[in-house]
Short mmCIF file of C-alpha atoms in Angstrom, two decimals:
data_model
loop_
_atom_site.label_atom_id
_atom_site.label_comp_id
_atom_site.label_asym_id
_atom_site.label_seq_id
_atom_site.Cartn_x
_atom_site.Cartn_y
_atom_site.Cartn_z
CA MET B 1476 0.03 0.01 0.03
CA MET B 1477 1.43 3.46 -1.05
CA ASN B 1478 0.27 6.29 1.16
CA LYS B 1479 0.98 9.77 -0.23
CA LEU B 1480 0.39 13.27 1.21
CA ILE B 1481 0.39 16.54 -0.72
CA ILE B 1482 0.57 19.49 1.67
CA THR B 1483 0.99 23.16 1.01
CA GLY B 1484 2.86 25.53 3.47
CA HIS B 1485 4.87 22.65 4.85
CA SER B 1486 7.95 24.69 5.79
CA GLN B 1487 6.65 26.17 9.13
CA GLY B 1488 3.84 26.12 11.65
CA LEU B 1489 0.92 23.78 11.30
CA GLY B 1490 1.95 22.55 7.84
CA LYS B 1491 5.40 21.53 9.06
CA ALA B 1492 3.91 19.76 12.07
CA LEU B 1493 1.49 17.80 9.78
CA ALA B 1494 4.18 16.98 7.36
CA GLU B 1495 6.41 15.68 10.24
CA TYR B 1496 3.52 13.55 11.58
CA TYR B 1497 2.86 11.83 8.26
CA LEU B 1498 6.55 11.41 7.56
CA GLN B 1499 6.84 9.57 10.88
CA GLU B 1500 3.94 7.38 9.77
CA ASN B 1501 5.93 6.42 6.65
CA TRP B 1502 3.89 8.36 4.21
CA GLN B 1503 5.48 9.69 1.10
CA VAL B 1504 5.04 13.48 1.29
CA LEU B 1505 5.12 16.26 -1.36
CA GLY B 1506 5.49 19.61 0.35
CA ILE B 1507 4.79 22.80 -1.62
CA SER B 1508 5.92 26.08 -0.13
CA ARG B 1509 7.93 29.29 -0.80
CA THR B 1510 10.68 27.98 1.51
CA LEU B 1511 11.91 24.44 1.82
CA TRP B 1512 13.38 22.20 4.63
CA PRO B 1513 17.17 22.60 4.35
CA GLN B 1514 17.57 18.88 5.05
CA ALA B 1515 14.71 16.67 3.82
CA PRO B 1516 14.29 12.99 4.73
CA GLU B 1517 14.13 10.44 1.95
CA ASN B 1518 10.36 10.32 1.86
CA LEU B 1519 9.82 14.05 1.53
CA GLN B 1520 9.77 15.65 -1.96
CA GLN B 1521 9.65 19.47 -2.02
CA CYS B 1522 8.59 22.13 -4.53
CA ALA B 1523 9.54 25.74 -4.05
CA LEU B 1524 6.59 27.66 -5.22
CA ASP B 1525 4.65 30.82 -4.31
CA LEU B 1526 1.04 29.45 -4.37
CA ALA B 1527 -0.29 32.96 -4.77
CA ASP B 1528 1.24 32.96 -8.27
CA ASN B 1529 -1.45 30.91 -9.91
CA GLN B 1530 0.23 30.97 -13.33
CA ARG B 1531 3.28 29.21 -11.91
CA LEU B 1532 0.98 26.73 -10.13
CA ARG B 1533 -0.61 25.82 -13.35
CA GLN B 1534 2.80 25.49 -15.03
CA ALA B 1535 3.76 23.06 -12.28
CA PHE B 1536 0.55 21.04 -13.08
CA ALA B 1537 1.41 20.93 -16.75
CA GLY B 1538 4.96 19.66 -15.84
CA GLY B 1539 3.36 16.78 -14.05
CA MET B 1540 4.09 17.79 -10.48
CA LEU B 1541 0.85 16.08 -8.96
CA ALA B 1542 0.47 13.36 -11.59
CA ASP B 1543 4.00 12.12 -11.24
CA PHE B 1544 3.86 12.07 -7.51
CA LEU B 1545 0.49 10.35 -7.24
CA HIS B 1546 0.97 7.84 -10.08
CA ASP B 1547 1.43 4.77 -7.77
CA ALA B 1548 -0.69 5.99 -4.77
CA THR B 1549 -3.23 3.58 -3.29
CA GLN B 1550 -4.20 6.12 -0.60
CA TRP B 1551 -3.59 9.84 -0.82
CA LEU B 1552 -4.41 13.06 1.05
CA LEU B 1553 -4.24 16.68 -0.09
CA ILE B 1554 -4.07 19.13 2.74
CA ASN B 1555 -4.60 22.79 1.59
CA ASN B 1556 -2.85 24.44 4.51
CA ALA B 1557 -0.98 27.40 3.09
CA ALA B 1558 -2.76 30.70 3.70
CA GLN B 1559 -2.19 34.36 4.66
CA VAL B 1560 -4.14 36.26 7.28
CA ALA B 1561 -3.42 39.61 5.85
CA PRO B 1562 -4.99 42.00 5.42
CA ASN B 1563 -5.77 42.36 9.21
CA ALA B 1564 -7.74 45.68 8.58
CA LEU B 1565 -11.08 47.06 8.31
CA ALA B 1566 -12.42 47.32 4.71
CA GLY B 1567 -11.07 50.30 2.76
CA ILE B 1568 -7.75 50.50 4.64
CA ALA B 1569 -5.41 47.87 3.22
CA GLY B 1570 -5.74 48.65 -0.53
CA LEU B 1571 -6.21 46.32 -3.46
CA GLU B 1572 -3.05 44.32 -3.57
CA PRO B 1573 -3.35 42.51 -0.23
CA VAL B 1574 -6.96 41.52 -1.30
CA VAL B 1575 -5.71 40.05 -4.60
CA SER B 1576 -2.95 38.20 -2.86
CA SER B 1577 -5.34 36.84 -0.14
CA VAL B 1578 -7.76 35.61 -2.71
CA SER B 1579 -5.11 34.02 -4.89
CA LEU B 1580 -3.50 32.03 -2.05
CA ASN B 1581 -6.50 31.38 0.24
CA ILE B 1582 -9.13 30.47 -2.35
CA LEU B 1583 -7.82 30.02 -5.85
CA ALA B 1584 -4.81 27.88 -5.07
CA PRO B 1585 -6.72 25.36 -2.96
CA LEU B 1586 -9.50 25.07 -5.60
CA LEU B 1587 -6.91 24.57 -8.38
CA LEU B 1588 -5.06 21.98 -6.33
CA SER B 1589 -8.34 20.10 -5.56
CA GLU B 1590 -9.29 20.22 -9.16
CA GLU B 1591 -6.01 18.87 -10.41
CA VAL B 1592 -5.60 16.13 -7.81
CA ILE B 1593 -9.13 14.78 -8.59
CA ARG B 1594 -8.37 14.78 -12.22
CA THR B 1595 -4.95 13.14 -11.94
CA ALA B 1596 -5.31 10.67 -9.05
CA PRO B 1597 -4.90 6.98 -10.00
CA ALA B 1598 -8.14 5.15 -10.79
CA GLY B 1599 -9.27 3.10 -7.76
CA SER B 1600 -7.15 4.94 -5.30
CA GLN B 1601 -8.74 6.28 -2.01
CA GLY B 1602 -8.37 9.95 -1.61
CA GLY B 1603 -9.05 12.79 0.78
CA ILE B 1604 -9.10 16.55 0.31
CA VAL B 1605 -8.70 18.59 3.46
CA HIS B 1606 -9.01 22.37 3.57
CA ILE B 1607 -7.50 24.06 6.76
CA SER B 1608 -10.22 26.56 7.46
CA SER B 1609 -10.96 28.86 10.37
CA GLY B 1610 -13.58 30.08 12.68
CA ALA B 1611 -13.19 33.39 10.90
CA GLY B 1612 -15.11 31.75 7.94
CA ARG B 1613 -17.96 30.85 10.27
CA LYS B 1614 -18.45 33.93 12.35
CA ALA B 1615 -18.21 37.68 11.35
CA TYR B 1616 -15.19 39.47 12.80
CA PRO B 1617 -14.31 43.16 12.15
CA GLY B 1618 -11.09 43.38 10.19
CA TRP B 1619 -11.35 39.96 8.64
CA SER B 1620 -13.72 40.45 5.75
CA VAL B 1621 -11.17 39.24 3.27
CA TYR B 1622 -9.65 36.46 5.34
CA GLY B 1623 -13.08 35.30 6.64
CA ALA B 1624 -14.51 35.28 3.07
CA GLY B 1625 -11.68 33.03 1.97
CA LYS B 1626 -12.21 30.51 4.76
CA ALA B 1627 -15.94 30.48 4.14
CA ALA B 1628 -15.32 29.69 0.48
CA LEU B 1629 -13.22 26.72 1.46
CA ASP B 1630 -16.01 25.47 3.76
CA HIS B 1631 -18.52 25.77 0.93
CA HIS B 1632 -16.16 24.16 -1.62
CA ALA B 1633 -15.80 21.18 0.65
CA LEU B 1634 -19.61 20.82 1.00
CA CYS B 1635 -20.04 20.98 -2.68
CA LEU B 1636 -17.40 18.31 -3.37
CA ALA B 1637 -19.01 16.08 -0.75
CA ALA B 1638 -22.47 16.60 -2.38
CA GLU B 1639 -21.00 15.49 -5.68
CA GLN B 1640 -20.23 12.09 -4.15
CA HIS B 1641 -16.90 11.38 -5.93
CA PRO B 1642 -16.11 7.67 -5.66
CA GLN B 1643 -13.59 6.85 -2.99
CA LEU B 1644 -13.07 10.58 -2.06
CA LYS B 1645 -13.49 12.00 1.40
CA VAL B 1646 -13.66 15.72 1.98
CA ALA B 1647 -13.31 18.02 5.04
CA SER B 1648 -12.83 21.66 5.87
CA ILE B 1649 -11.38 21.83 9.29
CA ALA B 1650 -10.95 24.80 11.70
CA PRO B 1651 -7.77 24.07 13.68
CA GLY B 1652 -8.46 26.42 16.62
CA VAL B 1653 -5.97 29.16 17.63
CA VAL B 1654 -2.50 27.69 17.00
CA ASP B 1655 0.71 29.27 18.10
CA THR B 1656 2.28 29.98 14.71
CA ALA B 1657 3.95 32.84 12.86
CA MET B 1658 0.40 33.80 11.71
CA GLN B 1659 -0.60 34.56 15.27
CA ALA B 1660 2.47 36.71 15.65
CA GLU B 1661 1.59 38.64 12.54
CA ILE B 1662 -1.96 39.14 13.96
CA ARG B 1663 -0.47 40.50 17.23
CA SER B 1664 1.68 42.98 15.28
CA SER B 1665 -1.43 44.64 13.76
CA SER B 1666 -2.73 48.07 14.64
CA GLU B 1667 -5.76 48.11 16.96
CA GLN B 1668 -7.09 51.13 14.98
CA ASN B 1669 -7.08 49.00 11.83
CA PHE B 1670 -7.87 45.61 13.50
CA PRO B 1671 -10.20 45.99 16.51
CA LEU B 1672 -9.77 42.30 17.48
CA LEU B 1673 -6.07 42.88 18.48
CA PRO B 1674 -6.71 42.97 22.24
CA ARG B 1675 -8.34 39.51 22.10
CA PHE B 1676 -5.32 37.93 20.46
CA LEU B 1677 -2.91 39.63 22.77
CA ALA B 1678 -4.77 38.19 25.71
CA LEU B 1679 -4.84 34.71 24.18
CA LYS B 1680 -1.09 34.74 23.89
CA ARG B 1681 -0.65 36.29 27.37
CA GLU B 1682 -3.04 33.83 29.12
CA GLY B 1683 -1.79 30.64 27.46
CA GLY B 1684 -4.86 30.27 25.16
CA LEU B 1685 -2.95 29.04 22.18
CA ILE B 1686 -2.29 25.41 21.21
CA SER B 1687 0.92 24.22 19.74
CA ALA B 1688 1.14 23.24 16.03
CA GLN B 1689 2.05 19.72 17.08
CA GLN B 1690 -1.09 19.41 19.27
CA ALA B 1691 -3.28 20.66 16.37
CA ALA B 1692 -1.58 18.24 13.92
CA VAL B 1693 -2.19 15.25 16.01
CA ALA B 1694 -5.84 16.17 16.56
CA ILE B 1695 -6.24 16.65 12.76
CA ALA B 1696 -4.62 13.34 12.01
CA ARG B 1697 -6.87 11.72 14.62
CA PHE B 1698 -9.98 13.12 12.89
CA LEU B 1699 -8.69 12.06 9.49
CA ALA B 1700 -8.26 8.52 10.70
CA SER B 1701 -11.61 8.25 12.22
CA PRO B 1702 -15.10 7.40 10.61
CA SER B 1703 -16.06 11.09 11.02
CA PHE B 1704 -13.81 11.85 8.07
CA GLY B 1705 -16.18 11.59 5.11
CA ARG B 1706 -19.35 12.25 7.22
CA GLU B 1707 -18.44 15.51 8.94
CA VAL B 1708 -17.56 17.86 6.25
CA VAL B 1709 -17.26 21.11 8.12
CA ALA B 1710 -15.39 20.38 11.33
CA ASP B 1711 -13.69 21.98 14.29
CA ILE B 1712 -10.57 20.27 15.52
CA ARG B 1713 -11.08 21.43 19.02
CA ASP B 1714 -13.68 18.69 19.31
CA TRP B 1715 -10.85 16.23 18.82
CA MET B 1716 -8.45 17.64 21.33
CA PRO B 1717 -7.62 15.55 24.45
CA VAL B 1718 -9.84 16.54 27.43
#
């Protein structure tokens, strides 16, 4: 049995923790990120790619990046993890370019990857598509109109894929909770004038309200190995954290 994982944003944070988890489980892993691990184990392939550059992503598809990796897979997962939280700002403040960058990375890249992996996966293989979503896509927060819209789009994309009932394909869009990563540090560096939620995130860090990337990765893997994967399409991983 050949188990294969494609994961975006594998070089740091939650993406790195997930890649490490599946590597330890002897999966073959393809990591796609702007930066790479300086020393990669034998079962990790890496592709240096800015996923916000959708033209380059499509060129990688045309060059066989996914098809070549998946050709002998009997079981595979695509985890669309890479994302940007910027702009952390009320509408009308950030300007156009951060909006374009956010939509390209947070929405278009996961949809293109999902489309390509469904198209190129070996016939008869068992697959899974996982979007790393956020509570920001399920509740309205001031300053996150762009980020929240992107995560809501992933939730709905997963629901539609599930409704299509693709043979031997499971789909989930998972909110990982508040994870102590560089993204959280970026949020805490925002201006309260532009991002009214800033005090909440400063308090979460100060009061120990963040979980580690490793804790979140284990909980996500536990969910993906359970019967709930394939039944519970829009999920919150905090339901799978140890009590």
